[in-house]
Tab-separated table of C-alpha atoms and ligand atoms in Angstrom:
chain	number	residue	atom	x	y	z
R	1	MET	CA	-34.926	-48.480	18.334
R	2	LYS	CA	-36.606	-45.805	16.252
R	3	ILE	CA	-34.992	-43.073	18.181
R	4	SER	CA	-31.546	-44.508	17.755
R	5	VAL	CA	-32.124	-44.853	13.949
R	6	LEU	CA	-33.212	-41.298	13.910
R	7	PHE	CA	-30.153	-40.346	15.917
R	8	GLY	CA	-27.983	-42.214	13.454
R	9	ILE	CA	-29.411	-40.307	10.586
R	10	LEU	CA	-28.903	-37.083	12.449
R	11	ILE	CA	-25.370	-37.851	13.113
R	12	ALA	CA	-24.708	-38.908	9.515
R	13	ALA	CA	-26.408	-35.637	8.229
R	14	PHE	CA	-24.440	-33.642	10.790
R	15	SER	CA	-21.079	-35.117	9.816
R	16	VAL	CA	-21.686	-34.503	6.094
R	17	HIS	CA	-22.772	-30.954	6.835
R	18	SER	CA	-19.733	-30.375	9.048
R	19	GLN	CA	-17.447	-31.618	6.414
R	20	GLY	CA	-18.912	-29.021	4.110
R	21	THR	CA	-18.298	-26.100	6.328
R	22	THR	CA	-14.881	-26.830	8.045
R	23	SER	CA	-11.519	-27.439	6.285
R	24	GLN	CA	-11.114	-31.117	6.760
R	25	GLU	CA	-9.785	-31.679	3.274
R	26	ALA	CA	-6.339	-33.286	3.106
R	27	LEU	CA	-3.465	-30.953	1.958
R	28	SER	CA	-1.527	-32.115	-1.056
R	29	GLY	CA	1.093	-30.638	-3.296
R	30	THR	CA	3.056	-27.431	-3.284
R	31	GLU	CA	2.856	-24.511	-5.703
R	32	GLU	CA	4.372	-21.037	-6.168
R	33	ALA	CA	1.691	-18.491	-6.043
R	34	ALA	CA	1.120	-16.428	-9.239
R	35	LEU	CA	1.354	-12.801	-8.319
R	36	THR	CA	-0.001	-9.888	-10.407
R	37	SER	CA	0.237	-6.187	-10.502
R	38	ALA	CA	-2.957	-4.056	-10.688
R	39	PRO	CA	-5.271	-4.128	-12.468
R	40	GLN	CA	-4.577	-7.724	-13.369
R	41	VAL	CA	-5.737	-10.591	-11.262
R	42	PRO	CA	-4.243	-14.163	-11.167
R	43	PRO	CA	-6.318	-16.809	-12.925
R	44	PRO	CA	-9.138	-18.654	-11.073
R	45	ILE	CA	-7.946	-21.576	-8.956
R	46	GLN	CA	-8.662	-24.987	-10.737
R	47	ARG	CA	-7.694	-27.218	-7.829
R	48	ASN	CA	-10.379	-29.005	-5.915
R	49	HIS	CA	-8.129	-29.643	-2.857
R	50	PRO	CA	-6.107	-27.492	-0.688
R	51	THR	CA	-2.360	-27.282	-1.194
R	52	LYS	CA	0.788	-25.450	0.135
R	53	VAL	CA	1.090	-22.179	-1.647
R	54	VAL	CA	4.461	-20.478	-1.502
R	55	VAL	CA	4.482	-16.557	-1.731
R	56	HIS	CA	7.585	-14.544	-2.377
R	57	LEU	CA	6.933	-10.844	-1.902
R	58	GLU	CA	9.575	-8.147	-2.013
R	59	VAL	CA	9.282	-4.752	-0.483
R	60	LYS	CA	10.740	-1.990	-2.657
R	61	GLU	CA	11.040	1.720	-1.826
R	62	VAL	CA	10.892	3.358	-5.229
R	63	VAL	CA	10.313	6.848	-6.644
R	64	LYS	CA	7.452	6.788	-9.172
R	65	THR	CA	4.878	9.118	-10.673
R	66	LEU	CA	1.924	10.094	-8.457
R	67	SER	CA	0.449	12.508	-11.064
R	68	SER	CA	1.793	14.133	-14.124
R	69	GLY	CA	5.093	16.022	-13.166
R	70	VAL	CA	4.712	14.818	-9.473
R	71	GLN	CA	7.033	12.097	-8.073
R	72	TYR	CA	6.719	10.332	-4.705
R	73	MET	CA	8.814	7.931	-2.765
R	74	PHE	CA	6.422	4.933	-2.704
R	75	TRP	CA	7.055	2.037	-0.236
R	76	THR	CA	5.583	-1.058	-2.118
R	77	PHE	CA	4.893	-4.652	-1.810
R	78	GLY	CA	6.439	-5.771	-5.131
R	79	GLY	CA	7.320	-2.468	-6.860
R	80	ASP	CA	3.819	-0.972	-7.391
R	81	VAL	CA	0.913	0.462	-5.433
R	82	PRO	CA	-1.221	-1.350	-4.695
R	83	GLY	CA	0.892	-4.466	-3.747
R	84	LYS	CA	0.724	-7.705	-5.749
R	85	PHE	CA	-2.611	-9.600	-5.832
R	86	ILE	CA	-2.364	-12.973	-4.034
R	87	ARG	CA	-4.833	-15.647	-4.921
R	88	VAL	CA	-5.305	-18.704	-2.812
R	89	ARG	CA	-7.970	-21.283	-1.880
R	90	GLU	CA	-9.748	-21.898	1.248
R	91	GLY	CA	-7.893	-24.478	3.320
R	92	ASP	CA	-4.530	-23.663	1.691
R	93	GLU	CA	-1.408	-23.568	3.812
R	94	VAL	CA	0.367	-20.283	2.736
R	95	GLU	CA	4.095	-20.254	3.301
R	96	PHE	CA	4.986	-16.520	3.145
R	97	HIS	CA	8.570	-15.184	2.416
R	98	LEU	CA	8.720	-11.374	2.903
R	99	SER	CA	11.935	-9.781	1.513
R	100	ASN	CA	13.087	-6.302	2.267
R	101	ALA	CA	15.327	-4.996	-0.696
R	102	PRO	CA	18.836	-4.216	0.563
R	103	GLU	CA	18.782	-0.669	-0.811
R	104	ASN	CA	15.594	0.178	1.241
R	105	LEU	CA	15.962	2.453	4.174
R	106	MET	CA	13.171	1.167	6.606
R	107	PRO	CA	12.163	-2.069	8.187
R	108	HIS	CA	8.696	-3.416	7.080
R	109	ASN	CA	6.400	-6.294	7.847
R	110	ILE	CA	3.040	-7.537	6.627
R	111	ASP	CA	-0.349	-7.878	8.426
R	112	LEU	CA	-2.715	-9.973	6.196
R	113	HIS	CA	-6.267	-9.663	7.197
R	114	ALA	CA	-6.714	-13.205	5.959
R	115	VAL	CA	-4.587	-14.581	8.732
R	116	SER	CA	-5.997	-16.050	11.958
R	117	GLY	CA	-3.173	-15.161	14.430
R	118	PRO	CA	-1.598	-12.309	16.299
R	119	GLY	CA	-1.017	-9.250	14.266
R	120	GLY	CA	-1.963	-11.042	11.040
R	121	GLY	CA	1.699	-11.996	10.675
R	122	ALA	CA	3.023	-8.618	11.609
R	123	ALA	CA	5.514	-9.568	14.220
R	124	SER	CA	6.618	-12.782	12.525
R	125	SER	CA	7.329	-10.958	9.345
R	126	PHE	CA	9.226	-7.840	10.717
R	127	THR	CA	12.183	-7.522	8.354
R	128	ALA	CA	15.091	-5.262	8.126
R	129	PRO	CA	16.561	-4.107	4.779
R	130	GLY	CA	18.481	-6.903	3.174
R	131	HIS	CA	16.681	-9.653	5.013
R	132	THR	CA	13.866	-12.182	4.277
R	133	SER	CA	11.401	-13.449	6.885
R	134	GLN	CA	9.265	-16.522	6.600
R	135	PHE	CA	6.052	-17.573	8.336
R	136	SER	CA	3.029	-19.750	7.475
R	137	PHE	CA	-0.643	-19.536	7.954
R	138	LYS	CA	-3.765	-21.566	7.090
R	139	ALA	CA	-6.410	-19.756	4.909
R	140	LEU	CA	-9.449	-20.702	7.157
R	141	ASN	CA	-11.951	-18.176	5.922
R	142	PRO	CA	-12.805	-17.434	2.291
R	143	GLY	CA	-13.095	-13.787	1.346
R	144	LEU	CA	-11.299	-10.866	-0.126
R	145	PHE	CA	-8.907	-9.409	2.389
R	146	VAL	CA	-6.550	-6.396	2.619
R	147	TYR	CA	-2.952	-6.792	3.563
R	148	HIS	CA	-0.670	-3.867	4.724
R	149	CYS	CA	2.551	-3.075	6.429
R	150	ALA	CA	2.188	-2.642	10.222
R	151	THR	CA	5.602	-1.134	11.117
R	152	ALA	CA	5.715	1.987	13.183
R	153	PRO	CA	4.721	4.641	12.286
R	154	VAL	CA	1.966	2.321	10.859
R	155	GLY	CA	-0.062	5.240	9.365
R	156	MET	CA	2.988	6.432	7.344
R	157	HIS	CA	3.824	3.069	5.920
R	158	ILE	CA	0.166	2.663	4.715
R	159	ALA	CA	0.111	6.218	3.471
R	160	ASN	CA	3.336	5.547	1.414
R	161	GLY	CA	1.456	2.795	-0.446
R	162	MET	CA	2.028	-0.402	1.609
R	163	TYR	CA	-1.275	-2.295	0.999
R	164	GLY	CA	-2.664	-4.816	-1.378
R	165	LEU	CA	-5.276	-7.608	-1.649
R	166	ILE	CA	-5.286	-11.331	-0.991
R	167	LEU	CA	-8.203	-13.455	-2.258
R	168	VAL	CA	-9.127	-16.671	-0.527
R	169	GLU	CA	-11.436	-18.383	-2.970
R	170	PRO	CA	-14.186	-20.462	-1.377
R	171	LYS	CA	-13.611	-24.184	-1.800
R	172	GLU	CA	-16.659	-24.394	-4.175
R	173	GLY	CA	-15.018	-21.850	-6.479
R	174	MET	CA	-16.413	-18.645	-7.829
R	175	ALA	CA	-18.851	-18.113	-10.680
R	176	LYS	CA	-17.226	-17.627	-14.064
R	177	VAL	CA	-16.987	-14.182	-15.474
R	178	ASP	CA	-15.502	-12.848	-18.670
R	179	HIS	CA	-13.128	-10.327	-16.898
R	180	GLU	CA	-11.692	-9.918	-13.502
R	181	TYR	CA	-9.797	-6.694	-12.472
R	182	TYR	CA	-7.994	-5.408	-9.409
R	183	VAL	CA	-8.631	-1.788	-8.207
R	184	MET	CA	-7.530	-0.380	-4.939
R	185	GLN	CA	-8.041	3.113	-3.660
R	186	GLY	CA	-5.581	4.990	-1.353
R	187	GLU	CA	-4.854	8.512	-0.367
R	188	PHE	CA	-1.553	10.485	-0.512
R	189	TYR	CA	-0.510	13.270	1.743
R	190	THR	CA	2.193	15.567	0.307
R	191	GLU	CA	3.952	18.594	1.406
R	192	GLY	CA	2.855	20.486	-1.632
R	193	LYS	CA	-0.697	20.932	-2.874
R	194	TYR	CA	-2.352	18.819	-5.492
R	195	GLY	CA	-0.355	19.102	-8.748
R	196	ASP	CA	2.645	20.780	-7.180
R	197	GLU	CA	5.549	19.404	-9.348
R	198	GLY	CA	8.661	17.563	-8.360
R	199	LEU	CA	9.451	14.950	-5.666
R	200	GLN	CA	6.894	15.465	-2.914
R	201	PRO	CA	7.648	14.396	0.696
R	202	PHE	CA	5.084	12.798	2.800
R	203	SER	CA	3.206	15.228	5.030
R	204	MET	CA	2.612	13.801	8.556
R	205	GLU	CA	0.636	16.841	9.446
R	206	LYS	CA	-1.890	16.360	6.618
R	207	ALA	CA	-2.138	12.712	7.373
R	208	ILE	CA	-3.049	13.342	10.987
R	209	ALA	CA	-5.596	15.892	9.942
R	210	GLU	CA	-6.952	13.349	7.387
R	211	LYS	CA	-6.681	15.938	4.667
R	212	PRO	CA	-5.109	14.240	1.584
R	213	ASP	CA	-4.096	16.031	-1.548
R	214	TYR	CA	-4.501	12.855	-3.648
R	215	VAL	CA	-7.216	10.177	-3.612
R	216	VAL	CA	-6.383	7.673	-6.269
R	217	PHE	CA	-7.030	4.233	-7.724
R	218	ASN	CA	-3.953	1.866	-8.200
R	219	GLY	CA	-1.296	4.289	-6.899
R	220	SER	CA	-1.512	7.355	-9.249
R	221	VAL	CA	-3.709	9.826	-10.982
R	222	GLY	CA	-4.652	8.393	-14.310
R	223	SER	CA	-3.648	4.856	-13.557
R	224	LEU	CA	-6.869	3.550	-15.195
R	225	THR	CA	-7.700	6.233	-17.769
R	226	ASP	CA	-7.327	6.577	-21.584
R	227	ASP	CA	-5.070	3.808	-22.961
R	228	ARG	CA	-4.725	2.313	-19.410
R	229	ALA	CA	-8.422	1.931	-19.047
R	230	LEU	CA	-10.075	-1.425	-18.168
R	231	THR	CA	-11.672	-2.985	-21.189
R	232	ALA	CA	-14.561	-5.247	-22.015
R	233	LYS	CA	-17.080	-5.965	-24.738
R	234	ALA	CA	-20.873	-5.371	-24.566
R	235	GLY	CA	-22.614	-8.424	-23.178
R	236	GLU	CA	-19.548	-9.483	-20.978
R	237	THR	CA	-19.554	-9.973	-17.264
R	238	ILE	CA	-16.943	-8.236	-15.061
R	239	ARG	CA	-15.836	-8.761	-11.576
R	240	LEU	CA	-13.995	-6.071	-9.821
R	241	PHE	CA	-11.949	-7.009	-6.696
R	242	LEU	CA	-11.977	-3.623	-4.860
R	243	GLY	CA	-9.860	-2.614	-1.950
R	244	ASN	CA	-9.241	0.534	0.073
R	245	GLY	CA	-5.836	0.945	1.682
R	246	GLY	CA	-6.888	4.173	3.216
R	247	PRO	CA	-5.015	5.025	5.513
R	248	ASN	CA	-7.975	7.248	6.552
R	249	LEU	CA	-10.866	7.705	4.046
R	250	ILE	CA	-13.804	5.454	3.383
R	251	SER	CA	-14.581	4.943	-0.332
R	252	SER	CA	-18.082	5.285	-1.885
R	253	PHE	CA	-17.277	3.163	-4.834
R	254	HIS	CA	-19.510	3.742	-7.955
R	255	VAL	CA	-19.227	3.086	-11.646
R	256	ILE	CA	-21.098	5.795	-13.518
R	257	GLY	CA	-23.630	4.182	-15.835
R	258	GLU	CA	-23.657	0.726	-14.330
R	259	ILE	CA	-25.637	-1.160	-11.586
R	260	PHE	CA	-23.694	-3.942	-9.715
R	261	ASP	CA	-25.601	-7.083	-10.220
R	262	LYS	CA	-23.886	-8.689	-7.188
R	263	VAL	CA	-21.937	-7.169	-4.267
R	264	GLN	CA	-20.116	-9.153	-1.740
R	265	THR	CA	-20.249	-6.338	0.722
R	266	GLU	CA	-16.917	-5.811	2.696
R	267	GLY	CA	-15.466	-8.816	0.856
R	268	GLY	CA	-17.648	-11.286	2.772
R	269	SER	CA	-19.423	-14.389	1.444
R	270	ILE	CA	-23.050	-13.343	0.954
R	271	ALA	CA	-23.947	-11.466	-2.182
R	272	GLN	CA	-26.189	-8.579	-2.062
R	273	GLU	CA	-27.977	-7.720	-5.409
R	274	ASN	CA	-28.687	-4.667	-7.518
R	275	VAL	CA	-26.443	-2.025	-5.805
R	276	GLN	CA	-25.428	1.336	-7.159
R	277	THR	CA	-22.641	2.349	-4.748
R	278	THR	CA	-20.643	0.160	-2.360
R	279	LEU	CA	-18.836	1.419	0.710
R	280	ILE	CA	-15.232	0.108	1.055
R	281	PRO	CA	-13.972	0.709	4.543
R	282	SER	CA	-10.371	1.704	5.039
R	283	GLY	CA	-8.547	-1.572	5.399
R	284	GLY	CA	-11.472	-3.284	3.850
R	285	SER	CA	-12.698	-4.596	0.573
R	286	SER	CA	-15.704	-5.279	-1.742
R	287	THR	CA	-16.287	-7.696	-4.595
R	288	VAL	CA	-18.677	-6.483	-7.311
R	289	GLN	CA	-19.929	-8.131	-10.337
R	290	PHE	CA	-21.930	-6.783	-13.356
R	291	LYS	CA	-22.788	-7.194	-17.018
R	292	VAL	CA	-21.967	-4.383	-19.371
R	293	ASP	CA	-24.923	-4.147	-21.787
R	294	VAL	CA	-24.026	-1.346	-24.194
R	295	PRO	CA	-20.762	0.135	-25.370
R	296	GLY	CA	-19.212	3.410	-24.093
R	297	THR	CA	-16.791	4.664	-21.460
R	298	TYR	CA	-17.920	3.999	-17.864
R	299	ILE	CA	-16.334	6.071	-15.147
R	300	LEU	CA	-15.058	4.459	-11.847
R	301	VAL	CA	-15.274	7.025	-9.072
R	302	ASP	CA	-15.320	7.556	-5.377
R	303	HIS	CA	-18.717	9.147	-5.166
R	304	SER	CA	-17.395	11.587	-2.603
R	305	ILE	CA	-17.083	13.504	-5.794
R	306	PHE	CA	-14.680	16.244	-5.099
R	307	ARG	CA	-12.139	13.446	-4.629
R	308	THR	CA	-12.919	12.231	-8.189
R	309	PHE	CA	-12.693	15.578	-10.089
R	310	ASN	CA	-10.087	17.381	-7.765
R	311	LYS	CA	-8.001	14.643	-6.146
R	312	GLY	CA	-7.685	11.862	-8.671
R	313	SER	CA	-10.103	8.899	-7.954
R	314	LEU	CA	-11.160	8.487	-11.517
R	315	GLY	CA	-10.817	5.436	-13.613
R	316	MET	CA	-12.351	4.186	-16.872
R	317	LEU	CA	-13.900	1.024	-18.201
R	318	LYS	CA	-14.084	1.138	-22.053
R	319	VAL	CA	-16.705	-1.142	-23.492
R	320	THR	CA	-16.738	-1.816	-27.218
R	321	GLY	CA	-19.383	-3.601	-29.286
R	322	GLU	CA	-22.920	-3.268	-30.596
R	323	GLU	CA	-25.231	-0.664	-29.604
R	324	ASN	CA	-28.468	-1.710	-28.089
R	325	LYS	CA	-30.891	1.096	-28.482
R	326	GLU	CA	-33.583	-0.626	-26.394
R	327	ILE	CA	-31.360	-0.616	-23.304
R	328	TYR	CA	-29.767	2.832	-23.990
R	329	SER	CA	-30.739	5.147	-26.915
R	330	GLY	CA	-28.597	8.072	-26.673
R	331	LYS	CA	-25.651	9.759	-28.264
R	332	GLN	CA	-22.508	8.308	-26.587
R	333	SER	CA	-20.181	10.761	-25.297
R	334	ASP	CA	-17.589	10.833	-22.526
R	335	GLU	CA	-16.846	14.541	-22.753
R	336	ILE	CA	-18.400	15.710	-19.668
R	337	TYR	CA	-16.543	12.992	-17.708
R	338	HIS	CA	-13.114	13.806	-19.314
R	339	PRO	CA	-10.525	13.943	-16.463
R	340	GLU	CA	-9.418	17.462	-15.843
R	341	GLY	CA	-5.822	16.450	-15.479
R	342	GLY	CA	-5.346	14.833	-18.847
R	343	ALA	CA	-3.198	11.851	-19.796
R	344	ILE	CA	-0.442	10.681	-17.567
R	345	GLN	CA	2.827	9.846	-19.250
R	346	SER	CA	4.944	7.278	-17.388
R	347	VAL	CA	8.197	8.997	-16.168
R	348	GLU	CA	11.358	7.135	-15.456
R	349	PRO	CA	12.206	7.397	-11.850
R	350	PRO	CA	14.866	9.913	-11.542
R	351	LYS	CA	18.395	8.343	-11.015
R	352	LYS	CA	19.890	8.693	-7.556
R	353	ALA	CA	22.479	11.388	-7.999
R	354	ALA	CA	25.967	10.271	-7.414
R	355	ALA	CA	27.671	11.789	-4.507
R	356	PRO	CA	28.754	15.206	-5.847
R	357	LYS	CA	32.546	15.615	-6.176
R	358	VAL	CA	32.235	19.353	-5.525
R	359	LYS	CA	32.267	20.535	-2.008
R	360	LEU	CA	28.909	21.821	-0.783
R	361	THR	CA	28.789	25.191	1.164
R	362	THR	CA	27.369	25.178	4.615
R	363	GLN	CA	24.352	26.872	3.204
R	364	GLN	CA	23.863	24.036	0.495
R	365	MET	CA	24.307	21.463	3.208
R	366	MET	CA	21.587	23.134	5.375
R	367	GLU	CA	19.240	22.963	2.417
R	368	LYS	CA	20.085	19.365	1.494
R	369	GLY	CA	19.889	18.498	5.162
R	370	GLN	CA	16.377	20.049	5.507
R	371	ARG	CA	15.130	17.866	2.517
R	372	THR	CA	16.600	14.723	4.112
R	373	PHE	CA	15.007	15.618	7.499
R	374	SER	CA	11.553	16.159	6.150
R	375	GLN	CA	11.661	13.045	3.873
R	376	ILE	CA	13.188	10.669	6.243
R	377	CYS	CA	13.733	11.750	9.859
R	378	ALA	CA	10.518	13.766	10.439
R	379	ALA	CA	8.369	10.734	10.138
R	380	CYS	CA	9.744	9.362	13.547
R	381	HIS	CA	11.301	12.508	15.195
R	382	GLN	CA	8.268	14.527	14.098
R	383	PRO	CA	8.231	17.663	11.854
R	384	GLN	CA	9.474	20.067	14.553
R	385	ALA	CA	11.952	17.415	15.721
R	386	GLN	CA	10.072	17.532	19.015
R	387	GLY	CA	9.859	13.800	19.265
R	388	LEU	CA	7.087	11.572	20.357
R	389	VAL	CA	6.587	10.668	24.051
R	390	GLY	CA	7.463	7.173	24.767
R	391	ALA	CA	8.559	6.381	21.199
R	392	PHE	CA	11.019	8.862	19.445
R	393	PRO	CA	13.432	11.079	21.281
R	394	PRO	CA	13.589	14.806	20.331
R	395	LEU	CA	16.272	16.218	18.220
R	396	ALA	CA	15.149	19.750	19.040
R	397	LYS	CA	17.338	21.039	21.937
R	398	SER	CA	18.559	17.532	22.483
R	399	ASP	CA	21.415	17.451	24.965
R	400	PHE	CA	22.273	13.945	23.804
R	401	LEU	CA	22.604	15.053	20.190
R	402	MET	CA	24.621	18.055	20.938
R	403	ALA	CA	26.902	16.387	23.527
R	404	ASP	CA	28.862	14.215	21.004
R	405	LYS	CA	29.248	14.952	17.363
R	406	ASN	CA	30.968	11.642	16.576
R	407	ARG	CA	28.457	9.621	18.345
R	408	SER	CA	25.618	11.352	16.342
R	409	ILE	CA	27.466	10.436	13.079
R	410	LEU	CA	27.559	6.895	14.116
R	411	ILE	CA	23.918	6.893	15.110
R	412	VAL	CA	22.723	8.272	11.820
R	413	LYS	CA	24.947	5.752	9.823
R	414	ASN	CA	24.231	2.678	11.782
R	415	GLY	CA	20.941	3.258	13.560
R	416	LEU	CA	20.535	2.759	17.323
R	417	GLN	CA	19.074	0.188	19.643
R	418	LYS	CA	20.002	0.728	23.272
R	419	GLU	CA	18.737	2.726	26.250
R	420	ILE	CA	19.509	6.343	25.975
R	421	THR	CA	18.601	9.490	28.138
R	422	VAL	CA	17.670	12.555	26.131
R	423	ASN	CA	16.947	15.726	28.198
R	424	GLY	CA	16.381	13.617	31.317
R	425	VAL	CA	13.984	11.188	29.685
R	426	LYS	CA	14.777	7.531	28.961
R	427	TYR	CA	14.190	5.965	25.471
R	428	ASN	CA	14.762	2.488	24.372
R	429	GLY	CA	13.475	2.140	20.829
R	430	VAL	CA	14.987	1.031	17.489
R	431	MET	CA	16.227	3.650	15.028
R	432	PRO	CA	16.776	1.673	11.843
R	433	LYS	CA	19.972	1.757	9.695
R	434	LEU	CA	19.080	4.219	7.021
R	435	ASN	CA	21.688	3.581	4.267
R	436	LEU	CA	22.510	7.243	3.779
R	437	ASP	CA	25.627	8.418	1.978
R	438	ASN	CA	28.308	10.522	3.774
R	439	VAL	CA	27.353	13.755	2.241
R	440	THR	CA	23.650	13.152	3.246
R	441	ILE	CA	24.842	12.312	6.776
R	442	ALA	CA	27.033	15.420	7.088
R	443	SER	CA	24.162	17.601	5.681
R	444	VAL	CA	21.379	16.269	7.835
R	445	LEU	CA	23.407	16.585	11.002
R	446	THR	CA	24.613	20.024	10.025
R	447	TYR	CA	20.886	20.934	9.645
R	448	VAL	CA	19.610	19.429	12.875
R	449	ARG	CA	22.523	20.805	14.916
R	450	ASN	CA	21.612	24.247	13.599
R	451	SER	CA	17.831	24.135	13.712
R	452	PHE	CA	14.933	23.620	16.194
R	453	GLY	CA	16.687	25.648	18.918
R	454	ASN	CA	20.100	23.866	18.399
R	455	LYS	CA	23.354	25.795	17.746
R	456	GLY	CA	26.506	24.024	16.873
R	457	GLU	CA	29.296	23.651	14.442
R	458	PRO	CA	28.487	22.135	11.034
R	459	VAL	CA	29.465	18.504	10.415
R	460	THR	CA	31.792	18.144	7.353
R	461	VAL	CA	31.969	15.132	4.888
R	462	ASP	CA	35.626	14.665	5.979
R	463	GLU	CA	34.632	14.385	9.624
R	464	VAL	CA	31.964	11.799	8.652
R	465	GLU	CA	34.609	9.799	6.543
R	466	ASP	CA	37.011	10.019	9.389
R	467	VAL	CA	34.685	8.900	12.131
R	468	LEU	CA	33.422	5.988	9.908
R	469	ALA	CA	36.975	4.931	9.142
R	470	HIS	CA	37.935	4.770	12.806
R	471	GLY	CA	34.466	3.630	14.096
R	472	LYS	CA	34.367	6.109	16.870
K	501	CU	CU1	6.514	-0.776	5.873
């Protein structure tokens, strides 16, 4: 008798407890997710029940400023690096629509670390230019999660800026703060050195060596400095949602002049207190919270400090308000922390040059072809066109390439997806359709047919037009 009563109480206690820890709440309603660009964060979730959240995210390949005078072809989730911030609630069903803009060159997908399922959604979201894919997942675990592109070559897609954060708020909500901001670190690997001007192609070699030229917050040098700094007033509380896209480096995130009152290490649930520097793994996150007590400019850094002063990982938090001499009695000055590069002016992305009416000389086509090769083809076919065993066929001394000029024009125009044999080795991969214009196709083929040990006639624009008109 007594035992069964006790048992009943235990069962009751257990079922109450289990309701509190698993997502048994009923799903109701549908809403479109509010997405924001860094450093903004969507507003806290007011719902006390899970719902269906619809996310529309568009991948765009865009030329933007990496540093003053330096442009880069970024691959983005939503037009900027990092990608849009997504905020949902524990237990929500997320219906994800990934669109790949028609003018893009590459296929893309998304792996969200908040997904419980194969690839984090990667295979289900694989999307060619001009297409939209849809898949759904249940946000089972609360936390701050990274998402990124996972299309081959994965490292290159991440290095070009394809990462962002998704916050799954715990069902009990998060403590109120005065400001929430979104800051995500990432490295860029360029052909030129830090500061070399112009449009900089991605360097696969430096990426493999893990030697970036740029380490930045929010996609560019100076994204959070001067009039783009984060702001607050003395006495206010701040929460930073921090992410690290990598693709290689670990961040030692620190705010000069502040101590984090709370840190949810690696974006997890349990808060650690009174922390100076928090490690953010590549492909990981950290949520930090602190109160700013006195006015001044606080500097956000990766405390692997050469990155900060020589590669760009420097941001600012400008705090206004009343001095409090008891907490800090000193002359306020940010001089010694002033960024060496100075202010960044935003630059309009250069317009895509219209196909020139003038005929290029073979020499000019070789030069244009070389640029196209290093910006587009090298990522897969490798910098010396030597190919990658089991994945990408060589263009260097390729019997397949040199055997049929017309066929090579069609491949570069339309992509290729069938079994082929190059120099006696079989390949069966996917070369995406690259949306190149005829001058570019002629130039890049002229270049590859006369480089890397190949020797052949140039390919003219007339030949390309002719082959494409007749489809053979
Ligand atoms: Cu991608």
